[in-house]
């Protein structure tokens, strides 16, 4: 017969501890297996991930038609959605080499406006085929070339008249007659005006790389060069008569001219470095520089100073050709200022709504 062990005996304690240890080991094994199975299920099948297929890119076809005859000129195919209109013009140039991009004008409608080069081609698409109308804009020149050519001519032409070439004036009169000091002052002011324009074209003004037709440059050169020849001929003529009120008139007008030239320069610098607030361009505000205070009254003070320069030059020289040129400049500048003022009202309405365009109250 086996003896029954008491619960308190050492043998009974050892058996109970061994039994509990076996139970704890089986329980831990079960938990480990459960955790492992959960890990496998959450990880999915132990297979290599399938290779993802790239989605197909939808390309556009751009059909280019002649704006007059509506005949098809070419089709630019495989145009990515991220392309701009300038990219289309480059591909069009490859197909038709005689029309380089700056010469190409593209429209959505025959009588519609020309589309900008920066427009995304996807914004024009209604279907996979985009139809555009082509217009030959003629031979183009860059804006920097345009202004350099337009302003270099008057500078050189005036100096040719100032040295009184024998082919222009009578040689005997040129050597005998005394030159009034206003003649030298007028040459200095005229050259200063166009040198400022040339330097600002090179170092101040920011051009977006656009182009203009060559015929516009020819018109501008004919206007400025022709008037410069007429003005310089009268002022540098041996029989030129000085202003009626003498040196007072000349000194006052010369001072006003120099102030307008300085103001024009500082305004152009302010326009070239417009403030940006939160990625949005802000209308230039007056600074500590008193020449910029004109921004408080007008939206285009550069045109105001330009007109002031030519009016001052007219008073200083007191010649009819300068007066006619100044009058035409007032008309032209007022038209440009009115056009810019409308654009400013759309972009900077709160800042510009109480300002005049060029001359306070009048324009």
Short mmCIF file of C-alpha atoms in Angstrom, two decimals:
data_model
loop_
_atom_site.label_atom_id
_atom_site.label_comp_id
_atom_site.label_asym_id
_atom_site.label_seq_id
_atom_site.Cartn_x
_atom_site.Cartn_y
_atom_site.Cartn_z
CA UNK A 1 0.00 0.00 0.00
CA UNK A 2 1.21 3.46 -0.82
CA UNK A 3 1.31 6.01 1.82
CA UNK A 4 -0.63 9.10 1.30
CA UNK A 5 1.56 12.14 1.44
CA UNK A 6 0.53 15.04 3.49
CA UNK A 7 0.13 18.36 1.84
CA UNK A 8 2.76 19.94 4.02
CA UNK A 9 5.51 17.39 3.42
CA UNK A 10 8.59 18.35 1.33
CA UNK A 11 7.89 15.67 -1.28
CA UNK A 12 4.44 17.06 -1.89
CA UNK A 13 5.84 20.56 -2.30
CA UNK A 14 8.37 19.40 -4.89
CA UNK A 15 5.67 17.64 -6.92
CA UNK A 16 3.42 20.68 -6.79
CA UNK A 17 6.24 22.97 -7.95
CA UNK A 18 7.11 20.61 -10.81
CA UNK A 19 3.47 20.47 -11.88
CA UNK A 20 3.12 24.24 -11.82
CA UNK A 21 6.36 24.63 -13.81
CA UNK A 22 5.05 22.27 -16.46
CA UNK A 23 1.80 24.20 -16.67
CA UNK A 24 3.60 27.55 -16.97
CA UNK A 25 5.88 26.22 -19.72
CA UNK A 26 2.93 24.87 -21.70
CA UNK A 27 1.12 28.20 -21.26
CA UNK A 28 4.14 30.23 -22.43
CA UNK A 29 4.61 27.94 -25.41
CA UNK A 30 0.99 28.44 -26.35
CA UNK A 31 1.30 32.21 -26.09
CA UNK A 32 4.51 32.24 -28.18
CA UNK A 33 2.87 30.14 -30.86
CA UNK A 34 -0.15 32.44 -30.87
CA UNK A 35 2.06 35.54 -31.23
CA UNK A 36 4.00 33.91 -34.04
CA UNK A 37 0.82 32.98 -35.90
CA UNK A 38 -0.51 36.52 -35.52
CA UNK A 39 2.74 37.91 -36.92
CA UNK A 40 2.56 35.60 -39.93
CA UNK A 41 -1.07 36.47 -40.59
CA UNK A 42 -0.42 40.20 -40.36
CA UNK A 43 2.59 39.96 -42.67
CA UNK A 44 0.61 38.12 -45.30
CA UNK A 45 1.99 35.48 -47.56
CA UNK A 46 5.73 35.00 -47.55
CA UNK A 47 6.10 35.79 -51.25
CA UNK A 48 7.94 38.48 -53.15
CA UNK A 49 5.72 41.57 -53.70
CA UNK A 50 4.22 41.84 -57.16
CA UNK A 51 5.82 44.29 -59.57
CA UNK A 52 3.61 47.39 -59.94
CA UNK A 53 2.83 48.36 -63.47
CA UNK A 54 3.41 52.02 -64.38
CA UNK A 55 0.28 53.89 -65.33
CA UNK A 56 0.19 55.00 -68.93
CA UNK A 57 0.79 58.72 -69.56
CA UNK A 58 -1.82 60.35 -71.77
CA UNK A 59 -0.18 62.34 -74.53
CA UNK A 60 -1.84 65.10 -76.51
CA UNK A 61 -1.80 65.83 -80.20
CA UNK A 62 -1.67 69.50 -81.19
CA UNK A 63 -3.11 70.26 -84.60
CA UNK A 64 -1.85 73.58 -85.96
CA UNK A 65 -3.94 75.30 -88.64
CA UNK A 66 -3.30 78.42 -90.68
CA UNK A 67 -5.39 81.27 -89.31
CA UNK A 68 -6.34 82.55 -92.78
CA UNK A 69 -6.96 79.42 -94.87
CA UNK A 70 -7.70 76.98 -92.00
CA UNK A 71 -5.42 74.50 -93.71
CA UNK A 72 -3.44 72.10 -91.57
CA UNK A 73 0.23 73.05 -91.30
CA UNK A 74 1.40 70.18 -89.11
CA UNK A 75 0.53 67.97 -86.15
CA UNK A 76 2.72 68.00 -83.07
CA UNK A 77 2.26 64.58 -81.49
CA UNK A 78 3.27 63.01 -78.17
CA UNK A 79 2.99 66.22 -76.16
CA UNK A 80 3.13 65.45 -72.40
CA UNK A 81 0.48 67.05 -70.17
CA UNK A 82 3.16 69.00 -68.27
CA UNK A 83 4.36 70.76 -71.43
CA UNK A 84 3.91 74.49 -71.94
CA UNK A 85 2.98 76.31 -75.09
CA UNK A 86 6.63 77.26 -75.52
CA UNK A 87 7.52 73.55 -75.71
CA UNK A 88 4.93 73.13 -78.46
CA UNK A 89 6.46 76.08 -80.33
CA UNK A 90 9.90 74.46 -80.16
CA UNK A 91 8.53 71.20 -81.59
CA UNK A 92 6.68 73.18 -84.23
CA UNK A 93 9.98 74.89 -85.11
CA UNK A 94 11.62 71.49 -85.61
CA UNK A 95 8.86 70.52 -88.03
CA UNK A 96 8.89 73.92 -89.77
CA UNK A 97 12.39 75.42 -89.30
CA UNK A 98 11.61 78.77 -90.96
CA UNK A 99 9.28 79.75 -88.09
CA UNK A 100 11.28 80.09 -84.90
CA UNK A 101 9.37 80.17 -81.56
CA UNK A 102 9.34 83.96 -81.04
CA UNK A 103 7.79 84.40 -84.47
CA UNK A 104 4.92 81.98 -83.84
CA UNK A 105 1.58 83.28 -82.59
CA UNK A 106 -0.92 80.61 -81.48
CA UNK A 107 -4.62 81.16 -80.76
CA UNK A 108 -7.47 78.95 -79.59
CA UNK A 109 -9.87 80.86 -81.84
CA UNK A 110 -9.23 82.68 -85.08
CA UNK A 111 -10.12 86.07 -83.61
CA UNK A 112 -8.94 85.31 -80.09
CA UNK A 113 -5.90 86.65 -78.25
CA UNK A 114 -2.45 85.15 -78.63
CA UNK A 115 -1.73 82.54 -75.98
CA UNK A 116 1.16 83.09 -73.57
CA UNK A 117 4.18 80.81 -73.73
CA UNK A 118 3.83 79.88 -70.05
CA UNK A 119 0.34 78.35 -70.44
CA UNK A 120 0.19 74.64 -69.59
CA UNK A 121 -1.01 72.60 -72.55
CA UNK A 122 -3.28 70.48 -70.35
CA UNK A 123 -5.33 73.57 -69.42
CA UNK A 124 -6.25 73.98 -73.11
CA UNK A 125 -7.28 70.37 -73.66
CA UNK A 126 -10.90 69.33 -74.08
CA UNK A 127 -9.93 66.04 -75.68
CA UNK A 128 -6.68 64.34 -76.67
CA UNK A 129 -6.50 66.53 -79.80
CA UNK A 130 -5.94 70.28 -79.38
CA UNK A 131 -6.50 72.59 -82.33
CA UNK A 132 -4.56 75.86 -82.46
CA UNK A 133 -4.44 78.59 -85.09
CA UNK A 134 -1.06 79.84 -86.29
CA UNK A 135 -0.15 83.42 -87.19
CA UNK A 136 3.24 84.53 -88.46
CA UNK A 137 4.20 87.46 -86.22
CA UNK A 138 7.05 88.47 -88.49
CA UNK A 139 10.68 88.96 -87.61
CA UNK A 140 11.13 89.55 -83.88
CA UNK A 141 13.73 91.28 -81.70
CA UNK A 142 14.31 91.06 -77.96
CA UNK A 143 13.27 93.90 -75.68
CA UNK A 144 16.85 94.60 -74.61
CA UNK A 145 17.93 94.96 -78.24
CA UNK A 146 14.87 97.11 -78.90
CA UNK A 147 15.65 99.68 -76.18
CA UNK A 148 19.42 99.70 -76.69
CA UNK A 149 18.97 100.45 -80.38
CA UNK A 150 16.26 103.05 -79.75
CA UNK A 151 18.32 104.97 -77.16
CA UNK A 152 21.80 104.66 -78.66
CA UNK A 153 20.76 106.49 -81.84
CA UNK A 154 19.73 109.81 -80.19
CA UNK A 155 22.92 109.84 -78.11
CA UNK A 156 25.20 109.55 -81.14
CA UNK A 157 23.10 111.73 -83.46
CA UNK A 158 23.06 114.65 -81.02
CA UNK A 159 26.84 114.51 -80.64
CA UNK A 160 27.28 114.65 -84.41
CA UNK A 161 25.32 117.91 -84.51
CA UNK A 162 27.09 119.23 -81.41
CA UNK A 163 30.54 119.03 -83.03
CA UNK A 164 29.07 120.94 -86.01
CA UNK A 165 30.14 118.82 -88.92
CA UNK A 166 30.95 120.78 -92.04
CA UNK A 167 28.49 118.63 -93.97
CA UNK A 168 25.66 119.88 -91.72
CA UNK A 169 26.46 123.56 -91.00
CA UNK A 170 28.30 126.26 -92.89
CA UNK A 171 31.96 126.01 -91.99
CA UNK A 172 32.56 129.78 -91.90
CA UNK A 173 29.59 130.44 -89.58
CA UNK A 174 30.54 127.56 -87.30
CA UNK A 175 34.01 128.99 -86.65
CA UNK A 176 32.98 132.64 -86.20
CA UNK A 177 29.89 132.47 -84.00
CA UNK A 178 30.19 132.21 -80.22
CA UNK A 179 28.32 129.36 -78.52
CA UNK A 180 26.01 130.30 -75.68
CA UNK A 181 26.57 128.26 -72.49
CA UNK A 182 23.06 126.82 -72.80
CA UNK A 183 24.21 124.95 -75.92
CA UNK A 184 26.82 123.04 -73.89
CA UNK A 185 24.37 122.54 -71.03
CA UNK A 186 21.72 121.19 -73.41
CA UNK A 187 24.21 118.68 -74.84
CA UNK A 188 25.10 117.52 -71.34
CA UNK A 189 21.45 117.13 -70.30
CA UNK A 190 20.43 115.36 -73.53
CA UNK A 191 23.32 112.87 -73.28
CA UNK A 192 22.64 112.32 -69.57
CA UNK A 193 19.01 111.47 -70.34
CA UNK A 194 19.82 108.76 -72.87
CA UNK A 195 22.83 107.40 -70.97
CA UNK A 196 20.51 106.89 -68.00
CA UNK A 197 18.06 105.03 -70.24
CA UNK A 198 20.83 102.78 -71.57
CA UNK A 199 22.22 101.95 -68.14
CA UNK A 200 18.77 101.22 -66.75
CA UNK A 201 18.05 98.93 -69.69
CA UNK A 202 21.19 96.94 -68.92
CA UNK A 203 21.17 96.91 -65.11
CA UNK A 204 17.78 97.96 -63.71
CA UNK A 205 14.87 96.87 -65.89
CA UNK A 206 13.88 93.22 -65.80
CA UNK A 207 12.65 91.80 -69.08
CA UNK A 208 10.81 88.47 -69.17
CA UNK A 209 12.59 87.37 -72.34
CA UNK A 210 9.72 88.42 -74.56
CA UNK A 211 9.98 89.74 -78.08
CA UNK A 212 8.45 92.45 -80.21
CA UNK A 213 8.09 92.73 -83.99
CA UNK A 214 10.99 94.31 -85.83
CA UNK A 215 8.63 96.86 -87.38
CA UNK A 216 7.91 98.27 -83.89
CA UNK A 217 11.62 98.89 -83.37
CA UNK A 218 11.84 100.60 -86.76
CA UNK A 219 8.92 102.88 -85.83
CA UNK A 220 10.46 103.74 -82.47
CA UNK A 221 13.86 104.46 -83.97
CA UNK A 222 12.33 106.63 -86.70
CA UNK A 223 10.47 108.66 -84.06
CA UNK A 224 13.33 109.17 -81.60
CA UNK A 225 16.12 109.48 -84.15
CA UNK A 226 14.13 111.84 -86.38
CA UNK A 227 13.16 114.19 -83.56
CA UNK A 228 16.70 114.13 -82.15
CA UNK A 229 18.06 115.25 -85.51
CA UNK A 230 15.53 118.09 -85.67
CA UNK A 231 16.15 119.17 -82.06
CA UNK A 232 19.94 118.96 -82.28
CA UNK A 233 20.02 120.89 -85.57
CA UNK A 234 18.25 123.90 -84.05
CA UNK A 235 20.03 123.98 -80.70
CA UNK A 236 23.53 123.58 -82.17
CA UNK A 237 22.93 125.92 -85.11
CA UNK A 238 25.38 128.86 -85.29
CA UNK A 239 22.41 131.27 -85.36
CA UNK A 240 20.69 129.78 -82.32
CA UNK A 241 19.20 132.43 -80.02
CA UNK A 242 19.33 131.84 -76.23
CA UNK A 243 16.23 131.86 -73.98
CA UNK A 244 14.37 135.13 -73.44
CA UNK A 245 14.90 135.36 -69.67
CA UNK A 246 18.59 134.55 -69.84
CA UNK A 247 20.51 132.60 -67.25
CA UNK A 248 17.72 132.55 -64.68
CA UNK A 249 15.47 130.64 -67.05
CA UNK A 250 18.27 128.27 -67.99
CA UNK A 251 19.34 127.62 -64.39
CA UNK A 252 15.79 127.01 -63.14
CA UNK A 253 14.96 124.66 -66.03
CA UNK A 254 18.27 122.79 -65.72
CA UNK A 255 17.67 122.21 -62.01
CA UNK A 256 14.15 120.93 -62.69
CA UNK A 257 15.53 118.66 -65.43
CA UNK A 258 18.13 117.10 -63.13
CA UNK A 259 15.54 116.54 -60.39
CA UNK A 260 13.19 114.80 -62.84
CA UNK A 261 16.03 112.62 -64.10
CA UNK A 262 16.95 111.60 -60.55
CA UNK A 263 13.31 110.95 -59.69
CA UNK A 264 12.82 108.83 -62.80
CA UNK A 265 15.82 106.70 -61.89
CA UNK A 266 14.74 106.08 -58.29
CA UNK A 267 11.20 105.23 -59.39
CA UNK A 268 12.51 102.69 -61.92
CA UNK A 269 14.67 101.11 -59.22
CA UNK A 270 11.66 100.89 -56.89
CA UNK A 271 9.54 99.28 -59.61
CA UNK A 272 12.28 96.76 -60.36
CA UNK A 273 12.42 95.73 -56.69
CA UNK A 274 8.77 95.55 -55.75
CA UNK A 275 7.94 94.21 -52.31
CA UNK A 276 6.42 90.74 -51.92
CA UNK A 277 4.17 89.82 -49.03
CA UNK A 278 3.24 86.16 -48.69
CA UNK A 279 4.20 85.40 -52.28
CA UNK A 280 2.00 88.25 -53.57
CA UNK A 281 3.48 91.30 -55.25
CA UNK A 282 2.67 94.58 -53.52
CA UNK A 283 2.47 98.01 -55.08
CA UNK A 284 5.65 100.04 -54.33
CA UNK A 285 5.26 102.32 -51.36
CA UNK A 286 7.17 105.57 -50.69
CA UNK A 287 10.41 105.27 -48.74
CA UNK A 288 12.67 107.75 -46.99
CA UNK A 289 13.81 108.87 -50.45
CA UNK A 290 11.75 112.01 -51.25
CA UNK A 291 11.77 111.19 -54.97
CA UNK A 292 9.56 108.17 -54.25
CA UNK A 293 6.92 110.22 -52.43
CA UNK A 294 5.18 110.76 -55.75
CA UNK A 295 3.79 107.24 -55.30
CA UNK A 296 1.34 108.81 -52.85
CA UNK A 297 -0.33 110.78 -55.65
CA UNK A 298 0.05 108.83 -58.91
CA UNK A 299 0.40 105.19 -59.90
CA UNK A 300 2.94 105.83 -62.72
CA UNK A 301 5.40 108.42 -61.37
CA UNK A 302 8.09 107.31 -63.81
CA UNK A 303 6.00 108.75 -66.65
CA UNK A 304 5.42 111.91 -64.61
CA UNK A 305 9.17 112.44 -64.23
CA UNK A 306 9.79 111.62 -67.91
CA UNK A 307 7.31 114.28 -69.03
CA UNK A 308 8.81 116.71 -66.50
CA UNK A 309 12.27 116.18 -67.99
CA UNK A 310 11.15 117.10 -71.50
CA UNK A 311 9.10 120.10 -70.36
CA UNK A 312 12.14 121.36 -68.44
CA UNK A 313 14.35 120.79 -71.47
CA UNK A 314 11.89 122.80 -73.55
CA UNK A 315 12.01 125.74 -71.13
CA UNK A 316 15.80 125.54 -70.93
CA UNK A 317 16.42 125.61 -74.70
CA UNK A 318 13.27 127.50 -75.78
CA UNK A 319 13.07 125.85 -79.21
CA UNK A 320 10.00 124.81 -81.19
CA UNK A 321 11.14 121.24 -82.05
CA UNK A 322 11.68 120.42 -78.37
CA UNK A 323 8.25 121.84 -77.51
CA UNK A 324 6.55 119.68 -80.15
CA UNK A 325 8.44 116.61 -78.98
CA UNK A 326 7.49 117.30 -75.35
CA UNK A 327 3.83 117.71 -76.35
CA UNK A 328 3.84 114.36 -78.14
CA UNK A 329 5.55 112.74 -75.17
CA UNK A 330 2.83 114.03 -72.84
CA UNK A 331 0.18 112.41 -75.06
CA UNK A 332 2.07 109.12 -75.39
CA UNK A 333 2.97 108.88 -71.71
CA UNK A 334 -0.59 109.66 -70.62
CA UNK A 335 -1.90 106.81 -72.81
CA UNK A 336 0.65 104.38 -71.40
CA UNK A 337 -0.04 105.55 -67.84
CA UNK A 338 -3.82 105.16 -68.29
CA UNK A 339 -3.34 101.62 -69.59
CA UNK A 340 -1.01 100.68 -66.72
CA UNK A 341 -3.33 102.29 -64.19
CA UNK A 342 -6.12 99.94 -65.27
CA UNK A 343 -3.84 96.94 -64.74
CA UNK A 344 -2.78 98.25 -61.33
CA UNK A 345 -6.42 98.65 -60.33
CA UNK A 346 -6.99 94.95 -61.00
CA UNK A 347 -3.87 93.80 -59.14
CA UNK A 348 -3.51 96.39 -56.36
CA UNK A 349 -6.99 97.85 -55.98
CA UNK A 350 -6.84 98.97 -52.31
CA UNK A 351 -3.48 100.74 -52.80
CA UNK A 352 -4.16 102.37 -56.18
CA UNK A 353 -7.87 103.23 -56.12
CA UNK A 354 -7.35 106.80 -54.82
CA UNK A 355 -4.37 107.63 -57.06
CA UNK A 356 -4.27 109.34 -60.45
CA UNK A 357 -2.54 107.71 -63.40
CA UNK A 358 0.22 110.21 -64.24
CA UNK A 359 -0.62 113.79 -63.22
CA UNK A 360 -2.67 114.38 -60.06
CA UNK A 361 -6.32 115.43 -60.68
CA UNK A 362 -5.83 115.95 -64.44
CA UNK A 363 -5.10 112.34 -65.53
#
